[in-house]
Amino acid sequence: MQTRIGIIGGGPSGLCLARLLSLAGIKSVILERHDRAHVEARIRAGILEQGMVDLMRKAQVGARMEREGLPHDGIVLTFGDRVERVDFAALTGGQRVMVYGQTELTRDLYDAVLSDANISVVFQAHDVHPRGFLDGQPVLEFVADGQPRALACDFIAGCDGYHGASRAAVPRDMITEYERIYPFGWLGLLADTPPVHEELIYSNHERGFALCSMRSHTRSRYYVQVGLTEKVEDWPDDRFWDEIRRRLPGRFADKMVIGPAIEKSIAPLRSFVAEPLRFGKLFLVGDAGHIVPPTGAKGLNLAASDMYYLSTALIAFYQQGRSDLLDRYSQTALRRIWAAVRFSWWFTSISHRFNDEPIERKIQLAEFDYLMGSTAGRTTIAENYVGLPFDASFG
Ligand code: FAD
Ligand code: PHB
């Protein structure tokens, strides 16, 4: 087997990258460990920045997102019983975000990818090993249908998430990993109930953080901060609904519509960055190279800038014989990544309960007061939440 770009991982990064390359006539093969249904069922991101929305359009997979996605012009922040709205549109010159679930986005991408003559997908590809990427001919060795296979390619895109094979294949002395693991996780619940409010609510409560999000006008996604030792089995639906209502101001808690969970899971919170993101002919993209805590809704949106930079660089390589953009990929992508790592860490630190010391909450309240009383403070939140721009000089 042979192709131009060997892509490890058929999540949003691998799928969207393959589409962007295909539209420039560049062929790729995606090796995905699971099957399509498994990848599509993962309930993860819900909020898309304009940059990701634009990329979906560019990949010609944006039609359903345009019809069904919900544009949001702001978010609500609460502290105890205080309620404040941050108005993105007013603070950032009309910018907004889009509510559109990762499940839907992944479905749209698979529909396009599986009927694209330039892209092949191998599902249930096991034991993937990238070889030869530092010097020589890159090859992806893997097992499919119980048979060993090899895919020769010009470049490898590692789009296989935090636990994938691509970063693991890099010699340890060539990579630096920066990591912080937070002392809590998020317990998420999805339900076919109308959202408690038309915008997202991020709540700092003395019992811990809570988030009210949504997928549509009839489907809600809620989260509560929980300890690292908590198990989903210990959270029957009633306990979850009681807990989230306790963490919200009365005017929201009183009108929350509850119902049976469609899905419930716990996600750990982590900040992680690998440097660099390029190793010879292997490039790391999306969660394979970086993770942020979900507080700022940045994970998938950071994958978007990686996909944009890498597709631009590969297209310049094949169409114009230029390798300068491939050389700049890591440095350019990392600048935006670190900005989002900082924002996600900071938003987590001002909204979660870290310990039992009363001074922590007093300092958080002082910061909340300052931010909400200052146009500069509100603008900082708005600018980062709607997403920092891609580097326009890359191209
Ligand atoms: P992944 O989605 O992890 O995809 C990697 C793919 O590679 C998977 O399909 C996997 O099966 C495959 N794979 C892994 N290892 C191998 C292997 N060895 N061989 C072959 N295939 C392999 N982001 C936002 O932008 N906004 C949000 O609102 C948001 N909310 C979130 C809420 C939660 C609770 C969580 C957990 C995350 C959230 N994120 C959010 C983050 C977002 O979901 C991720 O950043 C995004 O999934 C990254 O996409 P990816 O394609 O890089 O990686
Ligand atoms: C979600 O809807 O899953 C979601 C929204 C906002 C976040 C994180 C997750 O910050």
Coordinates of C-alpha atoms and ligand atoms in Angstrom, one line a residue:
M1 CA 0.0 0.0 0.0
Q2 CA 1.2 3.5 -0.8
T3 CA -0.2 7.0 -0.4
R4 CA 1.0 10.7 0.0
I5 CA -0.1 11.3 3.6
G6 CA -0.5 8.5 6.1
I7 CA -2.9 9.7 8.8
I8 CA -3.1 7.9 12.2
G9 CA -6.5 8.4 13.8
G10 CA -10.0 9.0 12.4
G11 CA -11.2 11.6 14.9
P12 CA -12.0 15.1 13.9
S13 CA -8.4 16.1 13.3
G14 CA -7.6 13.2 11.0
L15 CA -10.9 13.4 9.1
C16 CA -10.8 17.2 8.5
L17 CA -7.2 17.2 7.6
A18 CA -7.8 14.5 5.0
R19 CA -10.6 16.5 3.5
L20 CA -8.6 19.7 3.2
L21 CA -5.8 17.8 1.5
S22 CA -8.2 16.0 -0.8
L23 CA -9.7 19.2 -2.1
A24 CA -6.2 20.2 -3.2
G25 CA -5.8 16.8 -4.9
I26 CA -3.6 15.2 -2.3
K27 CA -4.4 11.6 -1.4
S28 CA -4.3 10.1 2.1
V29 CA -5.1 6.9 4.0
I30 CA -6.5 7.1 7.5
L31 CA -5.8 4.3 10.0
E32 CA -8.4 4.2 12.7
R33 CA -8.3 1.9 15.7
H34 CA -12.1 1.6 16.2
D35 CA -15.1 1.5 13.9
R36 CA -17.1 4.5 12.7
A37 CA -19.9 4.0 15.1
H38 CA -17.5 4.0 18.1
V39 CA -15.8 7.2 17.0
E40 CA -19.1 9.0 16.3
A41 CA -20.6 8.1 19.7
R42 CA -17.9 9.8 21.8
I43 CA -19.7 12.7 23.5
R44 CA -17.1 15.4 23.7
A45 CA -16.8 18.9 22.4
G46 CA -19.9 21.2 22.0
I47 CA -18.6 24.6 21.2
L48 CA -16.9 25.6 17.9
E49 CA -15.0 28.8 17.4
Q50 CA -15.3 30.7 14.1
G51 CA -12.0 29.3 13.0
M52 CA -13.3 25.7 13.2
V53 CA -16.6 26.7 11.6
D54 CA -14.6 28.3 8.7
L55 CA -12.5 25.1 8.3
M56 CA -15.6 22.9 8.1
R57 CA -16.9 25.1 5.4
K58 CA -13.5 25.0 3.6
A59 CA -13.6 21.2 3.9
Q60 CA -17.1 21.4 2.2
V61 CA -18.8 19.7 5.2
G62 CA -20.5 22.7 6.8
A63 CA -24.0 22.5 5.4
R64 CA -25.7 20.7 8.2
M65 CA -23.7 22.7 10.8
E66 CA -25.0 25.9 9.2
R67 CA -28.6 24.7 9.4
E68 CA -28.6 23.0 12.8
G69 CA -25.8 24.7 14.8
L70 CA -26.8 27.4 17.3
P71 CA -24.8 30.6 17.2
H72 CA -24.1 32.1 20.7
D73 CA -23.3 35.7 21.4
G74 CA -22.3 35.3 25.0
I75 CA -22.0 33.2 28.2
V76 CA -23.3 33.6 31.7
L77 CA -20.8 33.4 34.6
T78 CA -22.2 32.9 38.1
F79 CA -20.5 33.2 41.5
G80 CA -22.7 31.9 44.4
D81 CA -25.9 33.8 43.7
R82 CA -24.4 36.5 41.5
V83 CA -25.2 36.3 37.8
E84 CA -23.2 38.1 35.1
R85 CA -23.4 37.9 31.3
V86 CA -20.3 38.3 29.1
D87 CA -21.4 39.7 25.8
F88 CA -19.0 38.5 23.1
A89 CA -20.7 40.2 20.3
A90 CA -20.4 43.7 22.0
L91 CA -16.9 43.1 23.3
T92 CA -15.2 41.6 20.3
G93 CA -16.9 43.4 17.4
G94 CA -19.6 40.9 16.6
Q95 CA -17.7 37.6 17.1
R96 CA -19.6 34.6 18.3
V97 CA -19.3 30.8 18.8
M98 CA -21.4 27.9 17.5
V99 CA -23.0 25.1 19.5
Y100 CA -22.6 22.0 17.4
G101 CA -21.7 18.7 18.9
Q102 CA -18.5 16.8 18.1
T103 CA -20.7 13.7 17.4
E104 CA -22.5 15.6 14.6
L105 CA -19.4 17.1 13.2
T106 CA -17.7 13.7 13.1
R107 CA -20.7 12.3 11.3
D108 CA -20.6 15.0 8.7
L109 CA -16.9 14.4 8.2
Y110 CA -17.3 10.6 7.8
D111 CA -20.1 11.1 5.3
A112 CA -17.8 13.2 3.2
V113 CA -14.6 11.2 3.7
L114 CA -16.1 7.8 2.9
S115 CA -17.3 9.1 -0.4
D116 CA -14.1 10.9 -1.3
A117 CA -12.0 9.1 -4.0
N118 CA -8.8 10.7 -2.6
I119 CA -9.2 9.2 0.9
S120 CA -9.2 5.6 2.1
V121 CA -10.1 4.7 5.7
V122 CA -8.9 1.5 7.4
F123 CA -11.1 0.8 10.4
Q124 CA -10.0 -1.5 13.2
A125 CA -6.3 -0.9 12.3
H126 CA -4.4 -2.3 15.3
D127 CA -0.8 -2.1 16.5
V128 CA 0.0 0.9 14.3
H129 CA 3.8 1.7 14.3
P130 CA 5.2 4.7 12.4
R131 CA 8.7 3.9 11.1
G132 CA 11.4 5.6 9.0
F133 CA 10.1 9.1 9.6
L134 CA 13.3 10.6 10.9
D135 CA 15.5 9.5 8.0
G136 CA 14.3 7.7 5.0
Q137 CA 11.0 6.4 3.9
P138 CA 8.1 6.8 6.3
V139 CA 6.0 3.6 6.7
L140 CA 3.0 2.9 8.9
E141 CA 3.1 -0.8 10.0
F142 CA -0.2 -2.1 11.3
V143 CA -2.5 -5.1 11.6
A144 CA -5.9 -5.3 9.9
D145 CA -8.1 -8.4 9.6
G146 CA -5.4 -10.2 11.6
Q147 CA -2.9 -9.6 8.8
P148 CA 0.3 -7.5 9.1
R149 CA 0.3 -4.6 6.6
A150 CA 2.5 -1.7 5.7
L151 CA 1.6 1.7 4.2
A152 CA 4.4 3.7 2.6
C153 CA 3.8 7.5 2.5
D154 CA 5.6 10.8 2.0
F155 CA 4.5 12.2 5.4
I156 CA 2.8 11.0 8.5
A157 CA 0.1 13.0 10.3
G158 CA -0.3 11.8 14.0
C159 CA -4.0 12.7 14.6
D160 CA -4.4 9.9 17.2
G161 CA -5.2 11.7 20.4
Y162 CA -3.4 11.8 23.7
H163 CA -3.0 8.0 24.0
G164 CA -2.0 7.4 20.4
A165 CA 0.9 5.7 18.6
S166 CA 2.5 8.7 16.9
R167 CA 3.8 10.6 19.9
A168 CA 4.8 7.3 21.5
A169 CA 7.1 6.5 18.5
V170 CA 9.2 9.6 18.9
P171 CA 12.6 9.0 20.6
R172 CA 12.3 10.4 24.2
D173 CA 15.4 12.6 23.8
M174 CA 13.8 14.5 20.9
I175 CA 10.6 15.6 22.7
T176 CA 9.8 17.7 25.8
E177 CA 6.4 17.1 27.4
Y178 CA 4.9 19.8 29.7
E179 CA 2.0 18.5 31.9
R180 CA -0.3 19.4 34.7
I181 CA -2.9 17.1 36.1
Y182 CA -5.7 18.8 38.0
P183 CA -7.0 17.3 41.3
F184 CA -10.5 16.8 40.0
G185 CA -12.5 15.7 37.0
W186 CA -15.8 16.6 35.3
L187 CA -18.8 14.3 35.6
G188 CA -20.9 15.0 32.4
L189 CA -24.6 14.1 31.8
L190 CA -26.5 14.3 28.5
A191 CA -30.3 14.4 28.6
D192 CA -33.1 15.0 26.2
T193 CA -34.4 18.0 28.2
P194 CA -34.6 21.6 27.2
P195 CA -31.5 23.6 28.3
V196 CA -31.9 25.5 31.5
H197 CA -30.9 28.8 29.8
E198 CA -30.5 29.9 26.2
E199 CA -26.7 30.5 26.8
L200 CA -24.1 28.5 28.6
I201 CA -23.7 29.0 32.3
Y202 CA -20.3 28.6 34.0
S203 CA -20.8 28.5 37.8
N204 CA -18.3 28.9 40.6
H205 CA -20.0 27.5 43.7
E206 CA -18.6 26.7 47.1
R207 CA -19.6 23.0 46.4
G208 CA -17.5 23.1 43.2
F209 CA -17.7 24.1 39.6
A210 CA -20.8 23.4 37.4
L211 CA -21.4 24.0 33.7
C212 CA -24.8 24.1 31.9
S213 CA -24.3 23.5 28.1
M214 CA -26.4 22.1 25.4
R215 CA -26.5 20.3 22.0
S216 CA -29.8 21.7 20.7
H217 CA -33.0 23.3 22.0
T218 CA -34.1 19.9 23.3
R219 CA -30.9 18.3 24.4
S220 CA -28.8 19.5 27.4
R221 CA -25.2 18.7 28.4
Y222 CA -24.4 19.4 32.1
Y223 CA -21.2 18.9 34.1
V224 CA -20.2 19.0 37.7
Q225 CA -16.7 19.1 39.2
V226 CA -16.0 15.8 41.1
G227 CA -13.1 14.3 43.0
L228 CA -10.7 12.1 41.2
T229 CA -11.8 9.0 43.1
E230 CA -15.5 9.4 42.1
K231 CA -17.1 6.6 40.0
V232 CA -19.9 7.1 37.5
E233 CA -21.8 4.2 39.2
D234 CA -22.0 6.3 42.4
W235 CA -23.9 9.0 40.6
P236 CA -27.4 7.9 39.8
D237 CA -29.3 10.5 37.8
D238 CA -31.1 11.9 40.9
R239 CA -27.9 12.5 42.7
F240 CA -26.5 14.4 39.7
W241 CA -29.6 16.6 39.2
D242 CA -29.6 17.4 43.0
E243 CA -26.0 18.4 42.9
I244 CA -26.0 20.6 39.8
R245 CA -29.1 22.4 41.1
R246 CA -27.4 23.1 44.3
R247 CA -24.5 24.7 42.5
L248 CA -26.7 27.2 40.5
P249 CA -28.4 30.4 41.5
G250 CA -32.0 29.8 42.5
R251 CA -33.5 31.4 39.3
F252 CA -31.8 28.7 37.2
A253 CA -32.0 25.8 39.6
D254 CA -35.8 26.3 40.0
K255 CA -36.5 26.0 36.3
M256 CA -34.1 23.2 35.4
V257 CA -36.0 20.4 33.6
I258 CA -34.6 17.0 34.6
G259 CA -34.9 13.7 32.8
P260 CA -33.1 10.3 32.3
A261 CA -29.4 10.5 31.3
I262 CA -28.6 9.3 27.8
E263 CA -24.9 9.3 28.7
K264 CA -22.9 9.9 31.8
S265 CA -19.1 9.9 32.1
I266 CA -16.2 11.3 34.0
A267 CA -13.3 13.2 32.2
P268 CA -10.0 13.9 34.0
L269 CA -8.6 17.5 33.6
R270 CA -5.2 17.9 32.2
S271 CA -2.9 20.6 30.6
F272 CA -0.4 19.0 28.3
V273 CA 1.9 20.2 25.5
A274 CA 4.5 18.3 23.5
E275 CA 7.4 20.2 21.9
P276 CA 8.1 20.3 19.1
L277 CA 5.2 19.0 17.0
R278 CA 7.4 17.9 14.0
F279 CA 9.9 15.0 13.9
G280 CA 11.3 14.6 10.4
K281 CA 8.4 13.6 8.3
L282 CA 6.0 13.0 11.3
F283 CA 3.7 15.8 12.4
L284 CA 1.6 15.8 15.6
V285 CA -1.9 17.3 15.2
G286 CA -4.7 18.0 17.8
D287 CA -4.9 16.0 21.0
A288 CA -1.9 14.0 20.0
G289 CA 0.2 17.0 20.7
H290 CA -1.7 18.9 23.3
I291 CA -4.6 18.7 25.8
V292 CA -6.4 21.5 27.7
P293 CA -8.9 21.2 30.5
P294 CA -12.4 21.7 28.9
T295 CA -13.2 24.8 30.8
G296 CA -12.5 27.1 27.9
A297 CA -14.0 24.8 25.3
K298 CA -10.7 24.9 23.4
G299 CA -9.5 21.3 22.6
L300 CA -11.1 20.8 19.2
N301 CA -10.7 24.5 18.4
L302 CA -6.9 24.1 18.8
A303 CA -6.9 21.0 16.6
A304 CA -8.5 23.3 14.0
S305 CA -5.5 25.7 13.8
D306 CA -3.1 22.7 13.6
M307 CA -5.1 21.3 10.7
Y308 CA -5.2 24.6 9.0
Y309 CA -1.4 25.2 9.3
L310 CA -0.4 21.6 8.4
S311 CA -2.8 21.4 5.4
T312 CA -1.5 24.8 4.2
A313 CA 2.1 23.7 4.5
L314 CA 1.5 20.3 2.7
I315 CA -0.4 21.9 -0.1
A316 CA 2.4 24.5 -0.6
F317 CA 4.9 21.6 -0.6
Y318 CA 3.0 19.6 -3.3
Q319 CA 1.8 22.5 -5.4
Q320 CA 4.8 24.9 -5.2
G321 CA 7.7 22.7 -4.0
R322 CA 8.0 24.8 -0.9
S323 CA 9.2 23.2 2.4
D324 CA 9.5 26.5 4.4
L325 CA 5.9 26.2 5.8
L326 CA 6.5 22.6 6.9
D327 CA 9.6 23.9 8.7
R328 CA 7.4 26.6 10.4
Y329 CA 4.5 24.3 11.3
S330 CA 5.6 23.4 14.9
Q331 CA 6.6 26.9 16.0
T332 CA 3.5 28.6 14.5
A333 CA 1.0 26.0 15.9
L334 CA 2.6 26.1 19.3
R335 CA 2.2 29.9 19.7
R336 CA -1.6 29.6 19.5
I337 CA -1.6 26.4 21.5
W338 CA 0.2 28.0 24.5
A339 CA -2.2 30.9 24.4
A340 CA -5.1 28.5 24.8
V341 CA -3.3 26.4 27.4
R342 CA -2.9 29.6 29.4
F343 CA -6.5 30.7 29.0
S344 CA -7.9 27.2 29.8
W345 CA -5.7 26.9 32.9
W346 CA -6.6 30.4 34.1
F347 CA -10.4 29.9 33.5
T348 CA -10.1 26.6 35.4
S349 CA -8.3 28.2 38.3
I350 CA -10.8 31.0 38.8
S351 CA -13.9 28.8 38.5
H352 CA -13.1 25.5 40.3
R353 CA -12.7 24.5 43.9
F354 CA -9.1 23.4 44.5
N355 CA -8.9 23.0 48.3
D356 CA -10.8 23.8 51.5
E357 CA -8.9 26.9 52.4
P358 CA -11.4 29.8 52.8
I359 CA -8.8 32.3 51.4
E360 CA -9.0 30.5 47.9
R361 CA -12.7 31.5 47.5
K362 CA -12.1 35.0 48.7
I363 CA -9.4 35.5 46.2
Q364 CA -11.6 34.0 43.4
L365 CA -14.4 36.4 44.4
A366 CA -12.0 39.4 44.3
E367 CA -10.9 38.3 40.8
F368 CA -14.6 37.8 39.7
D369 CA -15.5 41.3 41.1
Y370 CA -12.5 42.9 39.3
L371 CA -13.2 41.1 35.9
M372 CA -16.9 41.9 35.9
G373 CA -16.4 45.5 36.9
S374 CA -13.9 46.2 34.1
T375 CA -14.4 46.3 30.4
A376 CA -10.8 45.2 30.0
G377 CA -11.6 42.2 32.2
R378 CA -14.7 41.2 30.3
T379 CA -13.0 41.7 27.0
T380 CA -10.1 39.4 28.0
I381 CA -12.6 36.6 28.7
A382 CA -14.6 37.3 25.5
E383 CA -11.6 37.5 23.2
N384 CA -10.1 34.3 24.4
Y385 CA -13.4 32.4 24.5
V386 CA -14.4 33.3 20.9
G387 CA -10.8 32.2 20.0
L388 CA -7.6 33.9 19.1
P389 CA -6.9 34.4 15.4
F390 CA -4.9 32.0 13.2
D391 CA -1.5 33.5 12.1
A392 CA -2.5 35.3 8.9
S393 CA 1.2 35.5 7.7
F394 CA 1.3 31.6 7.4
G395 CA 1.0 31.0 3.7
Ligands
FAD1 P1 -9.5 12.4 19.2 O1 -10.8 12.9 19.1 O2 -8.9 11.8 20.5 O3 -9.3 11.4 18.0 C1 -8.2 10.5 17.9 C2 -8.6 9.3 17.1 O4 -7.5 8.4 16.9 C3 -9.7 8.4 17.7 O5 -10.7 8.1 16.8 C4 -8.9 7.2 18.2 O6 -9.8 6.0 18.2 C5 -7.8 7.1 17.2 N1 -6.6 6.4 17.7 C6 -6.0 6.6 18.9 N2 -4.9 5.8 19.0 C7 -4.8 5.2 17.8 C8 -3.9 4.2 17.3 N3 -2.9 3.8 18.1 N4 -4.1 3.7 16.1 C9 -5.1 4.2 15.3 N5 -6.0 5.1 15.7 C10 -5.9 5.5 17.0 N6 -13.0 20.9 22.6 C11 -13.6 22.0 22.1 O7 -13.0 22.6 21.2 N7 -14.8 22.5 22.6 C12 -15.5 21.9 23.6 O8 -16.6 22.3 24.0 C13 -14.9 20.7 24.2 N8 -15.5 20.0 25.2 C14 -15.0 18.9 25.6 C15 -15.6 18.2 26.7 C16 -15.1 17.0 27.2 C17 -15.8 16.4 28.3 C18 -13.9 16.5 26.6 C19 -13.3 15.2 27.1 C20 -13.2 17.1 25.6 C21 -13.8 18.3 25.1 N9 -13.1 19.0 24.0 C22 -13.7 20.2 23.6 C23 -11.9 18.5 23.4 C24 -12.1 17.8 22.1 O9 -13.1 16.7 22.3 C25 -10.8 17.2 21.6 O10 -9.8 18.2 21.6 C26 -10.9 16.5 20.2 O11 -11.6 15.3 20.3 C27 -9.6 16.3 19.6 O12 -9.7 15.7 18.3 P2 -8.5 14.7 17.8 O13 -9.1 14.2 16.4 O14 -7.3 15.5 17.8 O15 -8.4 13.5 18.8
PHB2 C1 -19.9 20.9 26.1 O1 -21.0 21.3 25.6 O2 -19.6 19.7 26.1 C2 -18.9 21.9 26.6 C3 -19.2 23.3 26.5 C4 -18.3 24.2 27.0 C5 -17.2 23.8 27.6 C6 -16.9 22.4 27.7 C7 -17.8 21.5 27.2 O3 -16.3 24.7 28.2

